[in-house]
PDB file of C-alpha atoms and ligand atoms in Angstrom:
ATOM      1  CA  MET E   1       0.000   0.000   0.000  1.00 80.00           C
ATOM      2  CA  ASN E   2       1.455   3.393  -0.905  1.00 93.00           C
ATOM      3  CA  VAL E   3       1.427   6.331   1.525  1.00 95.00           C
ATOM      4  CA  ARG E   4      -1.544   8.032  -0.177  1.00 96.00           C
ATOM      5  CA  GLU E   5      -3.715   4.937   0.281  1.00 96.00           C
ATOM      6  CA  LYS E   6      -2.900   4.776   3.995  1.00 97.00           C
ATOM      7  CA  ILE E   7      -4.338   8.275   4.626  1.00 97.00           C
ATOM      8  CA  ASN E   8      -7.673   8.247   6.437  1.00 97.00           C
ATOM      9  CA  GLN E   9      -9.964  10.638   4.517  1.00 97.00           C
ATOM     10  CA  GLU E  10     -12.084  11.087   7.665  1.00 96.00           C
ATOM     11  CA  MET E  11      -9.118  12.601   9.539  1.00 96.00           C
ATOM     12  CA  ILE E  12      -7.782  15.155   7.071  1.00 98.00           C
ATOM     13  CA  PRO E  13      -6.505  18.282   8.868  1.00 98.00           C
ATOM     14  CA  VAL E  14      -8.498  21.405   8.029  1.00 98.00           C
ATOM     15  CA  HIS E  15      -5.452  23.691   8.079  1.00 98.00           C
ATOM     16  CA  VAL E  16      -1.816  22.829   7.311  1.00 98.00           C
ATOM     17  CA  ALA E  17       0.951  25.427   7.621  1.00 98.00           C
ATOM     18  CA  ILE E  18       4.426  25.076   6.104  1.00 98.00           C
ATOM     19  CA  ILE E  19       7.777  26.738   6.744  1.00 98.00           C
ATOM     20  CA  MET E  20       9.433  26.223   3.358  1.00 98.00           C
ATOM     21  CA  ASP E  21      13.123  26.230   4.223  1.00 98.00           C
ATOM     22  CA  GLY E  22      16.329  25.156   2.498  1.00 98.00           C
ATOM     23  CA  ASN E  23      16.142  26.793  -0.939  1.00 98.00           C
ATOM     24  CA  GLY E  24      19.530  28.454  -0.443  1.00 97.00           C
ATOM     25  CA  ARG E  25      21.240  25.254   0.730  1.00 98.00           C
ATOM     26  CA  TRP E  26      19.683  23.304  -2.146  1.00 98.00           C
ATOM     27  CA  ALA E  27      21.272  25.776  -4.575  1.00 98.00           C
ATOM     28  CA  ARG E  28      24.617  25.875  -2.761  1.00 98.00           C
ATOM     29  CA  LYS E  29      24.900  22.073  -2.949  1.00 98.00           C
ATOM     30  CA  ARG E  30      24.650  22.415  -6.734  1.00 98.00           C
ATOM     31  CA  GLY E  31      26.977  25.425  -6.967  1.00 98.00           C
ATOM     32  CA  ILE E  32      24.238  27.623  -8.414  1.00 98.00           C
ATOM     33  CA  ALA E  33      22.711  30.960  -7.316  1.00 96.00           C
ATOM     34  CA  ARG E  34      20.403  30.980  -4.266  1.00 95.00           C
ATOM     35  CA  THR E  35      17.671  32.458  -6.428  1.00 95.00           C
ATOM     36  CA  MET E  36      17.676  29.224  -8.473  1.00 97.00           C
ATOM     37  CA  GLY E  37      16.772  27.434  -5.261  1.00 98.00           C
ATOM     38  CA  HIS E  38      13.736  29.706  -4.884  1.00 97.00           C
ATOM     39  CA  GLU E  39      12.794  29.056  -8.538  1.00 97.00           C
ATOM     40  CA  LYS E  40      12.889  25.308  -7.924  1.00 98.00           C
ATOM     41  CA  GLY E  41      10.977  25.894  -4.682  1.00 98.00           C
ATOM     42  CA  VAL E  42       8.008  27.067  -6.733  1.00 98.00           C
ATOM     43  CA  ASP E  43       7.683  23.549  -8.234  1.00 97.00           C
ATOM     44  CA  ALA E  44       7.438  22.162  -4.697  1.00 98.00           C
ATOM     45  CA  VAL E  45       4.771  24.785  -3.907  1.00 98.00           C
ATOM     46  CA  ARG E  46       2.770  23.699  -6.958  1.00 97.00           C
ATOM     47  CA  GLU E  47       3.027  20.012  -6.052  1.00 97.00           C
ATOM     48  CA  THR E  48       2.016  20.673  -2.436  1.00 98.00           C
ATOM     49  CA  VAL E  49      -0.963  22.845  -3.436  1.00 98.00           C
ATOM     50  CA  GLU E  50      -2.127  20.117  -5.828  1.00 97.00           C
ATOM     51  CA  ALA E  51      -1.825  17.425  -3.151  1.00 98.00           C
ATOM     52  CA  ALA E  52      -3.609  19.589  -0.566  1.00 98.00           C
ATOM     53  CA  THR E  53      -6.463  20.281  -2.999  1.00 98.00           C
ATOM     54  CA  GLU E  54      -6.858  16.596  -3.823  1.00 97.00           C
ATOM     55  CA  LEU E  55      -6.936  15.630  -0.138  1.00 98.00           C
ATOM     56  CA  GLY E  56      -9.651  18.196   0.564  1.00 98.00           C
ATOM     57  CA  ILE E  57      -7.569  20.344   2.924  1.00 98.00           C
ATOM     58  CA  LYS E  58      -9.394  23.660   3.412  1.00 98.00           C
ATOM     59  CA  TYR E  59      -6.499  25.973   4.362  1.00 98.00           C
ATOM     60  CA  LEU E  60      -2.812  25.854   3.414  1.00 98.00           C
ATOM     61  CA  THR E  61      -0.551  28.584   4.798  1.00 98.00           C
ATOM     62  CA  LEU E  62       2.921  28.972   3.274  1.00 98.00           C
ATOM     63  CA  TYR E  63       5.637  31.087   4.897  1.00 98.00           C
ATOM     64  CA  ALA E  64       6.849  32.740   1.686  1.00 97.00           C
ATOM     65  CA  PHE E  65       8.593  35.838   3.059  1.00 96.00           C
ATOM     66  CA  SER E  66       9.190  36.777   6.693  1.00 96.00           C
ATOM     67  CA  THR E  67       9.625  40.240   8.179  1.00 96.00           C
ATOM     68  CA  GLU E  68      13.241  39.196   8.860  1.00 95.00           C
ATOM     69  CA  ASN E  69      13.750  38.310   5.168  1.00 96.00           C
ATOM     70  CA  TRP E  70      13.857  42.060   4.408  1.00 97.00           C
ATOM     71  CA  ASN E  71      17.425  41.889   5.770  1.00 97.00           C
ATOM     72  CA  ARG E  72      18.556  39.676   2.861  1.00 96.00           C
ATOM     73  CA  PRO E  73      20.673  41.091   0.022  1.00 94.00           C
ATOM     74  CA  LYS E  74      18.669  43.492  -2.157  1.00 95.00           C
ATOM     75  CA  TYR E  75      19.059  41.357  -5.296  1.00 94.00           C
ATOM     76  CA  GLU E  76      17.641  38.312  -3.498  1.00 94.00           C
ATOM     77  CA  ILE E  77      14.638  40.269  -2.193  1.00 95.00           C
ATOM     78  CA  ALA E  78      13.969  41.641  -5.684  1.00 94.00           C
ATOM     79  CA  ALA E  79      14.255  38.158  -7.213  1.00 95.00           C
ATOM     80  CA  LEU E  80      11.885  36.691  -4.621  1.00 95.00           C
ATOM     81  CA  MET E  81       9.277  39.422  -5.182  1.00 95.00           C
ATOM     82  CA  LYS E  82       9.462  38.983  -8.935  1.00 95.00           C
ATOM     83  CA  LEU E  83       9.211  35.219  -8.632  1.00 96.00           C
ATOM     84  CA  LEU E  84       6.236  35.517  -6.357  1.00 96.00           C
ATOM     85  CA  VAL E  85       4.254  37.743  -8.692  1.00 94.00           C
ATOM     86  CA  ARG E  86       5.270  35.731 -11.746  1.00 96.00           C
ATOM     87  CA  SER E  87       4.237  32.466 -10.078  1.00 97.00           C
ATOM     88  CA  VAL E  88       0.909  33.831  -8.839  1.00 96.00           C
ATOM     89  CA  ASN E  89       0.090  35.250 -12.275  1.00 95.00           C
ATOM     90  CA  LYS E  90       1.107  32.021 -13.962  1.00 96.00           C
ATOM     91  CA  GLU E  91      -0.994  29.887 -11.613  1.00 95.00           C
ATOM     92  CA  LYS E  92      -4.089  32.125 -11.583  1.00 94.00           C
ATOM     93  CA  LYS E  93      -5.814  30.037 -14.237  1.00 94.00           C
ATOM     94  CA  THR E  94      -5.105  26.834 -12.282  1.00 95.00           C
ATOM     95  CA  PHE E  95      -6.459  28.497  -9.124  1.00 97.00           C
ATOM     96  CA  GLN E  96      -9.739  29.233 -10.941  1.00 96.00           C
ATOM     97  CA  GLU E  97      -9.964  25.765 -12.484  1.00 96.00           C
ATOM     98  CA  ASN E  98      -9.390  24.149  -9.087  1.00 97.00           C
ATOM     99  CA  ASN E  99     -11.619  26.486  -7.055  1.00 98.00           C
ATOM    100  CA  ILE E 100      -8.600  27.791  -5.066  1.00 98.00           C
ATOM    101  CA  ARG E 101      -8.904  31.077  -3.215  1.00 98.00           C
ATOM    102  CA  LEU E 102      -5.690  33.042  -2.759  1.00 98.00           C
ATOM    103  CA  THR E 103      -5.156  35.256   0.236  1.00 98.00           C
ATOM    104  CA  THR E 104      -2.270  36.680   2.277  1.00 97.00           C
ATOM    105  CA  ILE E 105      -1.286  37.490   5.824  1.00 98.00           C
ATOM    106  CA  GLY E 106       1.426  39.998   6.662  1.00 97.00           C
ATOM    107  CA  ASP E 107       2.269  43.651   6.182  1.00 95.00           C
ATOM    108  CA  LEU E 108       1.778  43.955   2.429  1.00 93.00           C
ATOM    109  CA  SER E 109       2.347  47.713   2.575  1.00 90.00           C
ATOM    110  CA  ASN E 110       6.092  46.928   2.640  1.00 90.00           C
ATOM    111  CA  LEU E 111       5.951  45.128  -0.711  1.00 93.00           C
ATOM    112  CA  PRO E 112       7.028  46.869  -3.920  1.00 92.00           C
ATOM    113  CA  SER E 113       3.893  48.568  -5.287  1.00 93.00           C
ATOM    114  CA  ARG E 114       3.771  46.401  -8.414  1.00 91.00           C
ATOM    115  CA  SER E 115       3.915  43.162  -6.387  1.00 92.00           C
ATOM    116  CA  HIS E 116       1.255  44.547  -4.060  1.00 93.00           C
ATOM    117  CA  ARG E 117      -1.010  45.477  -6.980  1.00 94.00           C
ATOM    118  CA  GLU E 118      -0.658  42.173  -8.813  1.00 94.00           C
ATOM    119  CA  LEU E 119      -1.225  40.159  -5.670  1.00 95.00           C
ATOM    120  CA  HIS E 120      -4.364  42.128  -4.870  1.00 96.00           C
ATOM    121  CA  LYS E 121      -5.655  41.459  -8.350  1.00 96.00           C
ATOM    122  CA  ALA E 122      -5.173  37.703  -7.907  1.00 97.00           C
ATOM    123  CA  ILE E 123      -6.768  37.815  -4.440  1.00 97.00           C
ATOM    124  CA  GLU E 124      -9.817  39.619  -5.815  1.00 97.00           C
ATOM    125  CA  GLU E 125     -10.161  37.391  -8.860  1.00 97.00           C
ATOM    126  CA  THR E 126     -10.145  34.235  -6.762  1.00 98.00           C
ATOM    127  CA  SER E 127     -12.177  35.590  -3.842  1.00 98.00           C
ATOM    128  CA  ALA E 128     -15.372  33.696  -4.734  1.00 98.00           C
ATOM    129  CA  ASN E 129     -13.655  30.293  -4.872  1.00 98.00           C
ATOM    130  CA  THR E 130     -14.728  27.870  -2.172  1.00 98.00           C
ATOM    131  CA  GLY E 131     -12.183  25.030  -2.307  1.00 98.00           C
ATOM    132  CA  LEU E 132      -8.713  25.317  -0.812  1.00 98.00           C
ATOM    133  CA  THR E 133      -7.767  28.702   0.660  1.00 98.00           C
ATOM    134  CA  LEU E 134      -4.083  29.255  -0.098  1.00 98.00           C
ATOM    135  CA  ILE E 135      -2.646  31.743   2.372  1.00 98.00           C
ATOM    136  CA  LEU E 136       0.730  33.275   1.553  1.00 98.00           C
ATOM    137  CA  ALA E 137       2.475  34.702   4.607  1.00 98.00           C
ATOM    138  CA  LEU E 138       4.304  37.686   3.138  1.00 97.00           C
ATOM    139  CA  SER E 139       6.278  40.239   5.073  1.00 96.00           C
ATOM    140  CA  TYR E 140       4.828  38.337   8.017  1.00 97.00           C
ATOM    141  CA  SER E 141       6.080  37.683  11.493  1.00 97.00           C
ATOM    142  CA  SER E 142       4.104  36.547  14.468  1.00 98.00           C
ATOM    143  CA  ARG E 143       5.463  39.147  16.859  1.00 98.00           C
ATOM    144  CA  TRP E 144       4.526  41.883  14.397  1.00 97.00           C
ATOM    145  CA  GLU E 145       1.013  40.425  14.189  1.00 98.00           C
ATOM    146  CA  ILE E 146       0.617  40.103  17.972  1.00 98.00           C
ATOM    147  CA  ILE E 147       1.878  43.639  18.579  1.00 98.00           C
ATOM    148  CA  GLU E 148      -0.525  44.987  15.931  1.00 98.00           C
ATOM    149  CA  ALA E 149      -3.392  43.156  17.649  1.00 98.00           C
ATOM    150  CA  ALA E 150      -2.334  44.498  21.069  1.00 98.00           C
ATOM    151  CA  ARG E 151      -2.171  48.038  19.661  1.00 98.00           C
ATOM    152  CA  LYS E 152      -5.701  47.799  18.211  1.00 98.00           C
ATOM    153  CA  ILE E 153      -7.088  46.337  21.436  1.00 98.00           C
ATOM    154  CA  ALA E 154      -5.398  49.114  23.437  1.00 98.00           C
ATOM    155  CA  GLN E 155      -6.936  51.767  21.159  1.00 98.00           C
ATOM    156  CA  GLN E 156     -10.411  50.244  21.468  1.00 98.00           C
ATOM    157  CA  THR E 157     -10.010  49.934  25.229  1.00 98.00           C
ATOM    158  CA  LEU E 158      -9.038  53.591  25.470  1.00 98.00           C
ATOM    159  CA  SER E 159     -12.020  54.631  23.385  1.00 98.00           C
ATOM    160  CA  GLY E 160     -14.304  52.476  25.546  1.00 98.00           C
ATOM    161  CA  THR E 161     -15.348  49.974  22.825  1.00 98.00           C
ATOM    162  CA  ILE E 162     -13.695  47.164  24.802  1.00 98.00           C
ATOM    163  CA  LYS E 163     -13.629  46.799  28.592  1.00 98.00           C
ATOM    164  CA  PRO E 164     -10.338  45.418  30.012  1.00 97.00           C
ATOM    165  CA  ASP E 165     -12.092  42.404  31.561  1.00 97.00           C
ATOM    166  CA  GLN E 166     -13.521  41.442  28.156  1.00 98.00           C
ATOM    167  CA  ILE E 167     -10.009  40.735  26.862  1.00 98.00           C
ATOM    168  CA  ASN E 168      -9.561  36.967  26.623  1.00 98.00           C
ATOM    169  CA  ALA E 169      -8.023  34.493  24.136  1.00 97.00           C
ATOM    170  CA  GLU E 170     -11.163  34.431  21.998  1.00 97.00           C
ATOM    171  CA  LEU E 171     -11.345  38.205  21.684  1.00 98.00           C
ATOM    172  CA  PHE E 172      -7.587  38.484  21.114  1.00 98.00           C
ATOM    173  CA  SER E 173      -7.799  35.996  18.199  1.00 98.00           C
ATOM    174  CA  THR E 174     -10.321  38.206  16.425  1.00 98.00           C
ATOM    175  CA  PHE E 175      -7.640  40.926  16.144  1.00 98.00           C
ATOM    176  CA  LEU E 176      -5.092  38.656  14.459  1.00 98.00           C
ATOM    177  CA  THR E 177      -4.633  38.499  10.683  1.00 97.00           C
ATOM    178  CA  THR E 178      -5.902  34.909  10.856  1.00 98.00           C
ATOM    179  CA  SER E 179      -9.206  35.848  12.548  1.00 97.00           C
ATOM    180  CA  SER E 180     -11.303  34.076   9.915  1.00 96.00           C
ATOM    181  CA  ILE E 181      -9.030  31.008   9.678  1.00 97.00           C
ATOM    182  CA  PRO E 182      -9.004  28.047  12.099  1.00 98.00           C
ATOM    183  CA  ASP E 183      -5.687  27.304  13.835  1.00 98.00           C
ATOM    184  CA  PRO E 184      -3.506  24.805  11.929  1.00 98.00           C
ATOM    185  CA  GLU E 185      -3.621  21.221  13.123  1.00 98.00           C
ATOM    186  CA  LEU E 186      -0.273  20.516  11.461  1.00 98.00           C
ATOM    187  CA  LEU E 187       2.885  22.580  10.894  1.00 98.00           C
ATOM    188  CA  ILE E 188       5.571  21.236   8.567  1.00 98.00           C
ATOM    189  CA  ARG E 189       9.112  22.590   8.459  1.00 98.00           C
ATOM    190  CA  THR E 190      11.638  21.418   5.903  1.00 98.00           C
ATOM    191  CA  SER E 191      15.462  21.492   5.843  1.00 98.00           C
ATOM    192  CA  GLY E 192      16.207  19.843   9.183  1.00 98.00           C
ATOM    193  CA  GLU E 193      15.836  22.964  11.329  1.00 97.00           C
ATOM    194  CA  PHE E 194      13.855  22.539  14.557  1.00 98.00           C
ATOM    195  CA  ARG E 195      12.504  26.074  14.951  1.00 96.00           C
ATOM    196  CA  VAL E 196       9.245  27.913  14.403  1.00 97.00           C
ATOM    197  CA  SER E 197      10.966  31.193  13.427  1.00 97.00           C
ATOM    198  CA  ASN E 198       8.333  33.752  14.386  1.00 98.00           C
ATOM    199  CA  PHE E 199       5.588  31.955  12.417  1.00 98.00           C
ATOM    200  CA  LEU E 200       1.978  31.740  13.700  1.00 98.00           C
ATOM    201  CA  LEU E 201       3.181  31.624  17.331  1.00 98.00           C
ATOM    202  CA  TRP E 202      -0.283  32.273  18.770  1.00 98.00           C
ATOM    203  CA  GLN E 203      -2.051  29.944  16.341  1.00 98.00           C
ATOM    204  CA  ILE E 204       0.219  26.897  16.840  1.00 98.00           C
ATOM    205  CA  ALA E 205      -0.427  26.551  20.586  1.00 97.00           C
ATOM    206  CA  TYR E 206      -1.822  23.003  20.042  1.00 96.00           C
ATOM    207  CA  THR E 207      -0.512  22.289  16.543  1.00 97.00           C
ATOM    208  CA  GLU E 208       1.312  19.043  15.741  1.00 97.00           C
ATOM    209  CA  LEU E 209       4.824  19.719  14.417  1.00 98.00           C
ATOM    210  CA  TYR E 210       6.443  17.734  11.614  1.00 98.00           C
ATOM    211  CA  PHE E 211      10.127  18.290  10.837  1.00 98.00           C
ATOM    212  CA  THR E 212      11.893  16.790   7.834  1.00 98.00           C
ATOM    213  CA  PRO E 213      15.517  17.052   6.657  1.00 98.00           C
ATOM    214  CA  THR E 214      14.318  17.408   3.051  1.00 98.00           C
ATOM    215  CA  LEU E 215      15.254  20.775   1.543  1.00 98.00           C
ATOM    216  CA  TRP E 216      12.156  22.630   0.295  1.00 98.00           C
ATOM    217  CA  PRO E 217      12.939  22.318  -3.472  1.00 98.00           C
ATOM    218  CA  ASP E 218      13.065  18.521  -3.001  1.00 98.00           C
ATOM    219  CA  PHE E 219       9.751  18.369  -1.118  1.00 98.00           C
ATOM    220  CA  THR E 220       7.294  16.128  -2.963  1.00 98.00           C
ATOM    221  CA  ARG E 221       3.637  15.196  -2.716  1.00 97.00           C
ATOM    222  CA  GLU E 222       4.710  11.839  -1.216  1.00 97.00           C
ATOM    223  CA  GLU E 223       6.456  13.646   1.623  1.00 98.00           C
ATOM    224  CA  PHE E 224       3.366  15.807   2.119  1.00 98.00           C
ATOM    225  CA  TYR E 225       1.261  12.625   2.357  1.00 98.00           C
ATOM    226  CA  GLN E 226       3.810  11.221   4.817  1.00 98.00           C
ATOM    227  CA  ALA E 227       3.405  14.314   7.040  1.00 98.00           C
ATOM    228  CA  ILE E 228      -0.391  13.926   6.971  1.00 98.00           C
ATOM    229  CA  LEU E 229      -0.103  10.243   7.806  1.00 97.00           C
ATOM    230  CA  ASP E 230       2.262  11.016  10.667  1.00 97.00           C
ATOM    231  CA  TYR E 231      -0.227  13.601  11.957  1.00 97.00           C
ATOM    232  CA  GLN E 232      -3.034  11.037  11.799  1.00 96.00           C
ATOM    233  CA  GLY E 233      -1.035   8.756  14.079  1.00 94.00           C
ATOM    234  CA  ARG E 234      -0.698  11.389  16.812  1.00 92.00           C
ATOM    235  CA  GLU E 235      -2.981  11.668  19.824  1.00 81.00           C
ATOM    236  CA  ARG E 236      -4.082  15.293  20.255  1.00 74.00           C
ATOM    237  CA  ARG E 237      -4.864  15.887  23.926  1.00 78.00           C
ATOM    238  CA  PHE E 238      -5.174  19.692  24.265  1.00 83.00           C
ATOM    239  CA  GLY E 239      -4.048  19.351  27.913  1.00 85.00           C
ATOM    240  CA  PHE E 240      -6.512  16.503  28.711  1.00 86.00           C
ATOM    241  CA  THR E 241      -5.415  12.970  29.683  1.00 86.00           C
ATOM    242  CA  SER E 242      -5.455  10.052  27.219  1.00 82.00           C
ATOM    243  CA  GLU E 243      -8.287   8.490  29.256  1.00 86.00           C
ATOM    244  CA  GLN E 244     -10.417  11.642  28.953  1.00 82.00           C
ATOM    245  CA  ILE E 245      -9.821  11.754  25.201  1.00 80.00           C
ATOM    246  CA  GLU E 246     -10.762   8.059  24.824  1.00 84.00           C
ATOM    247  CA  SER E 247     -13.922   8.410  26.882  1.00 87.00           C
ATOM    248  CA  SER E 248     -15.047  11.524  24.946  1.00 82.00           C
ATOM    249  CA  LYS E 249     -14.442   9.612  21.678  1.00 79.00           C
ATOM    250  CA  LYS E 250     -16.643   6.754  22.942  1.00 81.00           C
ATOM    251  CA  LYS E 251     -19.370   9.192  23.977  1.00 77.00           C
ATOM    252  CA  SER E 252     -19.382  10.894  20.597  1.00 69.00           C
ATOM    253  CA  THR E 253     -19.526   7.468  18.841  1.00 56.00           C
ATOM    254  CA  THR E 254     -22.494   6.490  21.020  1.00 48.00           C
ATOM    255  CA  LYS E 255     -24.205   9.769  20.145  1.00 42.00           C
ATOM    256  CA  ILE E 256     -23.633   9.286  16.446  1.00 39.00           C
ATOM    257  CA  GLY E 257     -24.743   5.645  16.595  1.00 34.00           C
TER     258      GLY E 257
HETATM  259  C1  FPP T 301      13.598  29.646   2.576  1.00 58.16           C
HETATM  260  O1  FPP T 301      14.786  29.136   2.031  1.00 58.16           O
HETATM  261  C2  FPP T 301      12.677  30.091   1.550  1.00 58.16           C
HETATM  262  C3  FPP T 301      12.266  31.385   1.363  1.00 58.16           C
HETATM  263  C4  FPP T 301      12.724  32.492   2.200  1.00 58.16           C
HETATM  264  C5  FPP T 301      11.346  31.739   0.268  1.00 58.16           C
HETATM  265  C6  FPP T 301      10.358  30.693  -0.098  1.00 58.16           C
HETATM  266  C7  FPP T 301       9.738  31.082  -1.389  1.00 58.16           C
HETATM  267  C8  FPP T 301       9.447  30.248  -2.402  1.00 58.16           C
HETATM  268  C9  FPP T 301       9.592  28.786  -2.363  1.00 58.16           C
HETATM  269  C10 FPP T 301       8.874  30.822  -3.639  1.00 58.16           C
HETATM  270  C11 FPP T 301       7.538  31.368  -3.286  1.00 58.16           C
HETATM  271  C12 FPP T 301       6.583  31.141  -4.324  1.00 58.16           C
HETATM  272  C13 FPP T 301       5.257  31.053  -4.121  1.00 58.16           C
HETATM  273  C14 FPP T 301       4.390  31.011  -5.298  1.00 58.16           C
HETATM  274  C15 FPP T 301       4.649  30.987  -2.759  1.00 58.16           C
HETATM  275  P1  FPP T 301      16.155  29.854   2.417  1.00 58.16           P
HETATM  276  O2  FPP T 301      16.479  30.827   1.348  1.00 58.16           O
HETATM  277  O3  FPP T 301      16.054  30.418   3.783  1.00 58.16           O
HETATM  278  O4  FPP T 301      17.128  28.627   2.390  1.00 58.16           O
HETATM  279  P2  FPP T 301      18.439  28.423   3.276  1.00 58.16           P
HETATM  280  O5  FPP T 301      17.994  28.392   4.707  1.00 58.16           O
HETATM  281  O6  FPP T 301      18.945  27.109   2.810  1.00 58.16           O
HETATM  282  O7  FPP T 301      19.364  29.556   2.968  1.00 58.16           O
END
């Protein structure tokens, strides 16, 4: 039985997030420019989006450009921005054909105006699609997002719209860029690094983490399936005991039956 056949369709995660890492090392190993690693990384993006769509995953968030990435050499930033817009424009037709909605999280105001404009166009054109929501994290960092949320809550508290004792996790979440998106059940990071690098820190409180040594350009649909399968083998307890989880499963089966 291949990996795809082992996946339980009843237990597909609703939201998968990915830290696509290792493009630079992939290129260095071949003695070619880092930007070639990013170019090859786009093929892995395409394959992953296809696999996610086929599995019926509802949300896929890709860490495409972090706030910290602005510190990279200017030529690499320019190449990444160009590649991003080119790839989105090239894939727009496929997004429509496959009912994929494109959206972003992050501070897009920092993007070059052309990239910003083109991305907005693609977001608008795909906004009515109801299949997979593909979320590109661009100029995104979790601390930026949390500080922005705190600032807005502080302003609304000062103006009296929010009372301090109304501030809880649920309210806080509504001020994050992901307010309309459920938290990811699974976070994948490639390239053998065991870090979360300022990505969705609030949202991954109970997320299962999957780390692989594969460099992002080498990431395939089989490895994506493997991550899903691995996730399906985990017991998610959310702070409860195994016994509590088992007994609540039995209760819900009884109810259904
Ligand atoms: C990390 O590798 C990767 C990035 C910073 C960019 C990822 C972007 C793409 C794969 C292209 C995006 C395209 C679309 C359509 C979303 P790295 O450069 O940090 O690699 P290294 O750690 O080996 O140096």
